[in-house]
Amino acid sequence: MAYEEACKLKHAYSVATTAPNFTHTPPKADWEIKNNTTYLYYVPNETINGVRFNKIPAVNTIPLIADMTSCLLSEPINVADFGLIFAGAQKNISIAGLTIVIVRNDLLKNEASPVIPTMLDYRTHVMHDSLYATPPGFNCYIAHKMFQWIKAQGGVEALYQINRQKAAALYEYIDESSFYTCRVEGDSRSIVNVCFSIVKSELEAEFVKQAKEHGLYALQGHRTVGGLRASLYNAMPIEGVKALISFMQDFSKEHSK
Ligand SMILES: *Cc1c(COP(=O)(O)O)cnc(C)c1O
């Protein structure tokens, strides 16, 4: 979707893709970065198929732009590796409607193209201390509360360790099981969106229904790909993952007879 939008403004091209399967990130050897490329855009964690870049793409001098909507504050990052980071607030930070942008100062020196509306020119927001128009105050208040909560948990590093444990426990159970399966390759697996399916896929609707009865919600995969998905953002405690695994064990026993 970002690619299609970029095409409306400038000449955009795809550096690499694993479409239509998305079972791993595209290997570096397959990337084709053309001369005169202004920036490289990528999504470190993709939520629909549960695919994650486990390394930051090394692109030398080309500014790297990252949509971190689903992963900002779920793991430590080196901000200096990026030209621009942005994230919608709705996963780990606040309510939908607030967007966080971290941009390198030197990238703000260039005049924006005249077709860019003033409101979408990042320099406008820098010049006005993010108050060019009235910001969504309640969303900012919730973000502030969330930042305090993250600090109280021991910070992003502590949450990252918990996030890794949550994902590892669930993938380990899925891999051991012959009832459930995960098609994403090991080193490309998201630590916050665990996408999986039941080998007998006709049981998935019943799985979602019974899970709800056990207080386990939102396990349906994204409508465009189907299957099942457990999103394990910062707000999900490890107890939630344990409860899910326990339910999955019971469900598989009941339906393997
Ligand atoms: C969650 C997410 C979306 C979807 O955003 P919604 O506003 O919740 O539909 C898009 N892009 C990325 C990178 C995301 O993580």
mmCIF file of C-alpha atoms and ligand atoms in Angstrom:
data_model
loop_
_atom_site.group_PDB
_atom_site.id
_atom_site.type_symbol
_atom_site.label_atom_id
_atom_site.label_comp_id
_atom_site.label_asym_id
_atom_site.label_seq_id
_atom_site.Cartn_x
_atom_site.Cartn_y
_atom_site.Cartn_z
ATOM 1 C CA MET A 1 0.000 0.000 0.000
ATOM 2 C CA ALA A 2 2.857 2.404 0.822
ATOM 3 C CA TYR A 3 4.440 1.600 -2.537
ATOM 4 C CA GLU A 4 1.224 2.448 -4.378
ATOM 5 C CA GLU A 5 0.940 5.748 -2.527
ATOM 6 C CA ALA A 6 4.581 6.623 -3.259
ATOM 7 C CA CYS A 7 3.979 5.975 -6.971
ATOM 8 C CA LYS A 8 1.420 8.782 -6.972
ATOM 9 C CA LEU A 9 4.100 11.299 -5.977
ATOM 10 C CA LYS A 10 7.418 10.144 -7.403
ATOM 11 C CA HIS A 11 9.038 7.298 -9.231
ATOM 12 C CA ALA A 12 8.988 4.398 -6.779
ATOM 13 C CA TYR A 13 10.206 0.847 -7.376
ATOM 14 C CA SER A 14 10.334 -2.381 -5.404
ATOM 15 C CA VAL A 15 13.824 -3.355 -4.233
ATOM 16 C CA ALA A 16 12.798 -6.922 -3.437
ATOM 17 C CA THR A 17 9.702 -8.914 -2.590
ATOM 18 C CA THR A 18 8.699 -12.391 -1.503
ATOM 19 C CA ALA A 19 5.133 -11.891 -2.757
ATOM 20 C CA PRO A 20 2.760 -13.665 -2.817
ATOM 21 C CA ASN A 21 3.844 -16.089 -0.069
ATOM 22 C CA PHE A 22 5.666 -13.883 2.435
ATOM 23 C CA THR A 23 7.141 -16.795 4.388
ATOM 24 C CA HIS A 24 10.473 -15.002 4.856
ATOM 25 C CA THR A 25 12.103 -11.627 4.294
ATOM 26 C CA PRO A 26 13.799 -11.145 0.912
ATOM 27 C CA PRO A 27 17.463 -12.228 1.110
ATOM 28 C CA LYS A 28 19.968 -9.415 0.651
ATOM 29 C CA ALA A 29 21.398 -11.109 -2.444
ATOM 30 C CA ASP A 30 18.067 -10.487 -4.215
ATOM 31 C CA TRP A 31 17.897 -6.763 -3.480
ATOM 32 C CA GLU A 32 18.259 -4.472 -6.434
ATOM 33 C CA ILE A 33 19.008 -0.916 -5.326
ATOM 34 C CA LYS A 34 19.235 1.419 -8.322
ATOM 35 C CA ASN A 35 21.574 4.386 -8.601
ATOM 36 C CA ASN A 36 20.171 7.741 -7.494
ATOM 37 C CA THR A 37 17.799 6.130 -5.030
ATOM 38 C CA THR A 38 16.708 8.842 -2.569
ATOM 39 C CA TYR A 39 15.616 6.594 0.270
ATOM 40 C CA LEU A 40 14.763 3.025 1.082
ATOM 41 C CA TYR A 41 11.463 2.320 2.783
ATOM 42 C CA TYR A 42 10.653 -0.825 4.694
ATOM 43 C CA VAL A 43 8.445 -2.275 7.425
ATOM 44 C CA PRO A 44 10.602 -4.063 10.053
ATOM 45 C CA ASN A 45 7.652 -6.099 11.309
ATOM 46 C CA GLU A 46 4.788 -7.094 9.041
ATOM 47 C CA THR A 47 1.618 -7.951 10.917
ATOM 48 C CA ILE A 48 -0.498 -9.834 8.350
ATOM 49 C CA ASN A 49 1.841 -12.755 7.661
ATOM 50 C CA GLY A 50 3.941 -12.358 10.832
ATOM 51 C CA VAL A 51 7.241 -11.684 9.072
ATOM 52 C CA ARG A 52 10.096 -9.687 10.605
ATOM 53 C CA PHE A 53 13.476 -8.422 9.447
ATOM 54 C CA ASN A 54 15.810 -9.731 12.138
ATOM 55 C CA LYS A 55 18.547 -7.306 11.016
ATOM 56 C CA ILE A 56 18.390 -3.678 10.016
ATOM 57 C CA PRO A 57 19.025 -3.527 6.246
ATOM 58 C CA ALA A 58 22.523 -2.141 5.615
ATOM 59 C CA VAL A 59 22.030 0.474 2.887
ATOM 60 C CA ASN A 60 25.191 2.542 3.384
ATOM 61 C CA THR A 61 24.489 6.173 2.635
ATOM 62 C CA ILE A 62 20.862 5.893 1.522
ATOM 63 C CA PRO A 63 18.495 7.080 4.277
ATOM 64 C CA LEU A 64 16.443 4.248 5.675
ATOM 65 C CA ILE A 65 12.775 4.993 6.373
ATOM 66 C CA ALA A 66 10.984 2.548 8.663
ATOM 67 C CA ASP A 67 7.290 2.118 9.421
ATOM 68 C CA MET A 68 7.587 0.831 12.995
ATOM 69 C CA THR A 69 3.874 0.948 13.786
ATOM 70 C CA SER A 70 3.832 -2.611 15.102
ATOM 71 C CA CYS A 71 7.284 -2.790 16.719
ATOM 72 C CA LEU A 72 8.326 0.587 18.154
ATOM 73 C CA LEU A 73 8.969 0.080 21.904
ATOM 74 C CA SER A 74 8.707 -3.711 21.655
ATOM 75 C CA GLU A 75 12.486 -4.017 21.217
ATOM 76 C CA PRO A 76 15.483 -1.675 21.590
ATOM 77 C CA ILE A 77 16.611 0.041 18.394
ATOM 78 C CA ASN A 78 19.493 2.315 17.464
ATOM 79 C CA VAL A 79 17.671 5.424 16.234
ATOM 80 C CA ALA A 80 20.848 6.640 14.504
ATOM 81 C CA ASP A 81 20.568 3.753 12.004
ATOM 82 C CA PHE A 82 17.513 5.392 10.459
ATOM 83 C CA GLY A 83 16.794 8.505 8.435
ATOM 84 C CA LEU A 84 13.189 8.524 9.557
ATOM 85 C CA ILE A 85 11.088 6.336 11.809
ATOM 86 C CA PHE A 86 7.343 6.655 12.065
ATOM 87 C CA ALA A 87 4.730 4.724 13.980
ATOM 88 C CA GLY A 88 1.011 4.889 14.372
ATOM 89 C CA ALA A 89 0.263 4.734 18.089
ATOM 90 C CA GLN A 90 -2.323 1.970 18.062
ATOM 91 C CA LYS A 91 -0.126 -1.060 18.841
ATOM 92 C CA ASN A 92 2.220 -0.252 21.729
ATOM 93 C CA ILE A 93 1.716 3.415 22.474
ATOM 94 C CA SER A 94 -1.789 4.834 22.549
ATOM 95 C CA ILE A 95 -5.074 5.119 20.705
ATOM 96 C CA ALA A 96 -5.264 5.272 16.883
ATOM 97 C CA GLY A 97 -4.990 8.856 15.694
ATOM 98 C CA LEU A 98 -1.573 9.816 17.062
ATOM 99 C CA THR A 99 1.570 9.231 14.985
ATOM 100 C CA ILE A 100 5.137 9.430 16.260
ATOM 101 C CA VAL A 101 7.840 10.591 13.842
ATOM 102 C CA ILE A 102 11.597 10.612 14.510
ATOM 103 C CA VAL A 103 13.467 12.349 11.698
ATOM 104 C CA ARG A 104 17.130 13.145 11.162
ATOM 105 C CA ASN A 105 17.774 16.893 11.131
ATOM 106 C CA ASP A 106 19.703 16.927 7.846
ATOM 107 C CA LEU A 107 16.718 15.405 6.031
ATOM 108 C CA LEU A 108 14.648 18.428 7.027
ATOM 109 C CA LYS A 109 16.899 20.817 5.114
ATOM 110 C CA ASN A 110 15.536 19.973 1.675
ATOM 111 C CA GLU A 111 12.522 21.871 0.412
ATOM 112 C CA ALA A 112 9.538 19.567 0.167
ATOM 113 C CA SER A 113 8.121 19.115 -3.311
ATOM 114 C CA PRO A 114 5.514 21.858 -3.982
ATOM 115 C CA VAL A 115 2.782 19.235 -4.367
ATOM 116 C CA ILE A 116 3.174 18.180 -0.703
ATOM 117 C CA PRO A 117 0.455 19.786 1.425
ATOM 118 C CA THR A 118 1.839 21.961 4.250
ATOM 119 C CA MET A 119 0.333 19.630 6.843
ATOM 120 C CA LEU A 120 2.281 16.665 5.416
ATOM 121 C CA ASP A 121 5.620 18.489 5.352
ATOM 122 C CA TYR A 122 7.539 17.350 8.449
ATOM 123 C CA ARG A 123 9.290 20.729 8.667
ATOM 124 C CA THR A 124 5.938 22.315 9.489
ATOM 125 C CA HIS A 125 5.613 20.127 12.581
ATOM 126 C CA VAL A 126 9.209 20.683 13.681
ATOM 127 C CA MET A 127 8.861 24.468 13.282
ATOM 128 C CA HIS A 128 5.668 24.484 15.359
ATOM 129 C CA ASP A 129 6.784 22.059 18.100
ATOM 130 C CA SER A 130 4.157 19.553 16.910
ATOM 131 C CA LEU A 131 1.425 22.141 17.561
ATOM 132 C CA TYR A 132 0.751 23.391 14.033
ATOM 133 C CA ALA A 133 -2.832 22.214 14.504
ATOM 134 C CA THR A 134 -4.509 21.053 17.703
ATOM 135 C CA PRO A 135 -3.060 17.615 18.504
ATOM 136 C CA PRO A 136 -5.264 14.769 19.775
ATOM 137 C CA GLY A 137 -4.857 15.600 23.463
ATOM 138 C CA PHE A 138 -6.373 12.483 24.971
ATOM 139 C CA ASN A 139 -4.191 10.231 22.778
ATOM 140 C CA CYS A 140 -1.110 12.152 23.991
ATOM 141 C CA TYR A 141 -2.243 11.707 27.595
ATOM 142 C CA ILE A 142 -2.589 7.940 27.093
ATOM 143 C CA ALA A 143 0.846 7.826 25.400
ATOM 144 C CA HIS A 144 2.326 9.583 28.442
ATOM 145 C CA LYS A 145 0.707 7.006 30.738
ATOM 146 C CA MET A 146 2.054 4.231 28.524
ATOM 147 C CA PHE A 147 5.601 5.615 28.610
ATOM 148 C CA GLN A 148 5.421 5.712 32.409
ATOM 149 C CA TRP A 149 4.188 2.111 32.419
ATOM 150 C CA ILE A 150 7.021 1.007 30.109
ATOM 151 C CA LYS A 151 9.576 2.637 32.421
ATOM 152 C CA ALA A 152 7.999 0.915 35.423
ATOM 153 C CA GLN A 153 8.343 -2.463 33.641
ATOM 154 C CA GLY A 154 12.101 -1.885 33.408
ATOM 155 C CA GLY A 155 12.083 -0.107 30.052
ATOM 156 C CA VAL A 156 12.096 -1.347 26.480
ATOM 157 C CA GLU A 157 14.932 -3.825 27.085
ATOM 158 C CA ALA A 158 12.926 -5.594 29.806
ATOM 159 C CA LEU A 159 9.823 -5.698 27.582
ATOM 160 C CA TYR A 160 11.926 -7.065 24.722
ATOM 161 C CA GLN A 161 13.089 -9.976 26.885
ATOM 162 C CA ILE A 162 9.480 -10.753 27.834
ATOM 163 C CA ASN A 163 8.336 -10.382 24.205
ATOM 164 C CA ARG A 164 11.019 -12.844 23.091
ATOM 165 C CA GLN A 165 9.972 -15.335 25.755
ATOM 166 C CA LYS A 166 6.302 -15.030 24.791
ATOM 167 C CA ALA A 167 7.005 -15.613 21.089
ATOM 168 C CA ALA A 168 9.527 -18.415 21.713
ATOM 169 C CA ALA A 169 7.082 -20.333 23.929
ATOM 170 C CA LEU A 170 4.295 -20.136 21.356
ATOM 171 C CA TYR A 171 6.455 -20.986 18.298
ATOM 172 C CA GLU A 172 8.050 -23.840 20.203
ATOM 173 C CA TYR A 173 4.658 -25.323 21.008
ATOM 174 C CA ILE A 174 3.422 -24.890 17.406
ATOM 175 C CA ASP A 175 6.582 -26.479 15.967
ATOM 176 C CA GLU A 176 6.324 -29.484 18.316
ATOM 177 C CA SER A 177 2.683 -29.994 17.498
ATOM 178 C CA SER A 178 1.510 -31.919 14.433
ATOM 179 C CA PHE A 179 -1.925 -30.311 14.812
ATOM 180 C CA TYR A 180 -0.829 -26.667 14.350
ATOM 181 C CA THR A 181 1.640 -25.282 11.863
ATOM 182 C CA CYS A 182 3.510 -22.036 11.184
ATOM 183 C CA ARG A 183 4.700 -21.414 7.638
ATOM 184 C CA VAL A 184 7.029 -18.498 8.390
ATOM 185 C CA GLU A 185 10.696 -19.518 8.341
ATOM 186 C CA GLY A 186 12.560 -19.462 11.655
ATOM 187 C CA ASP A 187 14.786 -16.418 11.244
ATOM 188 C CA SER A 188 12.002 -14.283 9.712
ATOM 189 C CA ARG A 189 9.401 -14.881 12.393
ATOM 190 C CA SER A 190 7.781 -11.894 14.036
ATOM 191 C CA ILE A 191 8.110 -11.689 17.799
ATOM 192 C CA VAL A 192 4.834 -9.780 18.129
ATOM 193 C CA ASN A 193 2.517 -11.355 15.538
ATOM 194 C CA VAL A 194 2.530 -15.138 15.627
ATOM 195 C CA CYS A 195 0.630 -16.338 12.543
ATOM 196 C CA PHE A 196 -0.261 -20.000 12.437
ATOM 197 C CA SER A 197 -2.889 -22.381 11.187
ATOM 198 C CA ILE A 198 -4.474 -25.701 11.976
ATOM 199 C CA VAL A 199 -3.432 -28.490 9.614
ATOM 200 C CA LYS A 200 -7.116 -29.395 9.284
ATOM 201 C CA SER A 201 -8.009 -25.794 8.442
ATOM 202 C CA GLU A 202 -11.752 -26.521 8.580
ATOM 203 C CA LEU A 203 -11.378 -26.535 12.385
ATOM 204 C CA GLU A 204 -10.205 -22.917 12.571
ATOM 205 C CA ALA A 205 -13.655 -21.341 12.913
ATOM 206 C CA GLU A 206 -14.426 -23.685 15.818
ATOM 207 C CA PHE A 207 -11.025 -22.852 17.346
ATOM 208 C CA VAL A 208 -11.771 -19.109 17.299
ATOM 209 C CA LYS A 209 -15.235 -19.689 18.757
ATOM 210 C CA GLN A 210 -14.061 -21.921 21.618
ATOM 211 C CA ALA A 211 -11.079 -19.660 22.319
ATOM 212 C CA LYS A 212 -13.510 -16.766 22.892
ATOM 213 C CA GLU A 213 -15.424 -18.894 25.375
ATOM 214 C CA HIS A 214 -12.122 -19.276 27.255
ATOM 215 C CA GLY A 215 -11.532 -15.520 27.302
ATOM 216 C CA LEU A 216 -8.986 -15.645 24.459
ATOM 217 C CA TYR A 217 -9.926 -13.010 21.875
ATOM 218 C CA ALA A 218 -8.827 -11.709 18.462
ATOM 219 C CA LEU A 219 -7.181 -14.933 17.303
ATOM 220 C CA GLN A 220 -8.565 -14.818 13.777
ATOM 221 C CA GLY A 221 -5.933 -14.187 11.096
ATOM 222 C CA HIS A 222 -6.091 -11.012 9.005
ATOM 223 C CA ARG A 223 -9.078 -11.111 6.663
ATOM 224 C CA THR A 224 -6.809 -11.070 3.573
ATOM 225 C CA VAL A 225 -4.888 -14.250 4.505
ATOM 226 C CA GLY A 226 -7.117 -16.180 6.931
ATOM 227 C CA GLY A 227 -5.630 -18.668 9.381
ATOM 228 C CA LEU A 228 -4.949 -17.754 12.991
ATOM 229 C CA ARG A 229 -2.888 -15.036 14.582
ATOM 230 C CA ALA A 230 -1.866 -14.218 18.133
ATOM 231 C CA SER A 231 -0.671 -10.631 18.494
ATOM 232 C CA LEU A 232 1.634 -10.334 21.492
ATOM 233 C CA TYR A 233 2.198 -6.606 21.811
ATOM 234 C CA ASN A 234 3.627 -5.155 25.025
ATOM 235 C CA ALA A 235 0.222 -5.190 26.713
ATOM 236 C CA MET A 236 -0.019 -9.004 26.513
ATOM 237 C CA PRO A 237 1.465 -10.614 29.638
ATOM 238 C CA ILE A 238 3.246 -13.972 29.493
ATOM 239 C CA GLU A 239 0.295 -15.451 31.425
ATOM 240 C CA GLY A 240 -1.882 -14.729 28.369
ATOM 241 C CA VAL A 241 0.464 -16.767 26.169
ATOM 242 C CA LYS A 242 0.493 -19.615 28.691
ATOM 243 C CA ALA A 243 -3.305 -19.615 28.757
ATOM 244 C CA LEU A 244 -3.375 -19.716 24.951
ATOM 245 C CA ILE A 245 -0.929 -22.637 24.755
ATOM 246 C CA SER A 246 -2.926 -24.527 27.363
ATOM 247 C CA PHE A 247 -6.125 -23.956 25.373
ATOM 248 C CA MET A 248 -4.368 -25.023 22.147
ATOM 249 C CA GLN A 249 -3.241 -28.258 23.810
ATOM 250 C CA ASP A 250 -6.772 -29.056 24.990
ATOM 251 C CA PHE A 251 -8.291 -28.167 21.630
ATOM 252 C CA SER A 252 -5.836 -30.358 19.720
ATOM 253 C CA LYS A 253 -6.448 -33.317 22.078
ATOM 254 C CA GLU A 254 -10.191 -32.973 21.706
ATOM 255 C CA HIS A 255 -10.007 -32.798 17.898
ATOM 256 C CA SER A 256 -7.333 -35.427 17.253
ATOM 257 C CA LYS A 257 -9.546 -38.296 18.400
HETATM 258 C C1 LIG B 1 -0.951 -2.258 12.298
HETATM 259 C C2 LIG B 1 -0.315 -1.772 11.079
HETATM 260 C C3 LIG B 1 -1.062 -1.272 10.046
HETATM 261 C C4 LIG B 1 -2.560 -1.277 10.114
HETATM 262 O O1 LIG B 1 -2.978 -0.158 10.666
HETATM 263 P P1 LIG B 1 -4.506 -0.007 11.060
HETATM 264 O O2 LIG B 1 -4.685 1.457 11.112
HETATM 265 O O3 LIG B 1 -4.627 -0.653 12.393
HETATM 266 O O4 LIG B 1 -5.291 -0.665 10.000
HETATM 267 C C5 LIG B 1 -0.418 -0.794 8.919
HETATM 268 N N1 LIG B 1 0.909 -0.814 8.808
HETATM 269 C C6 LIG B 1 1.679 -1.302 9.784
HETATM 270 C C7 LIG B 1 3.149 -1.331 9.622
HETATM 271 C C8 LIG B 1 1.089 -1.804 10.949
HETATM 272 O O5 LIG B 1 1.843 -2.317 11.913
#
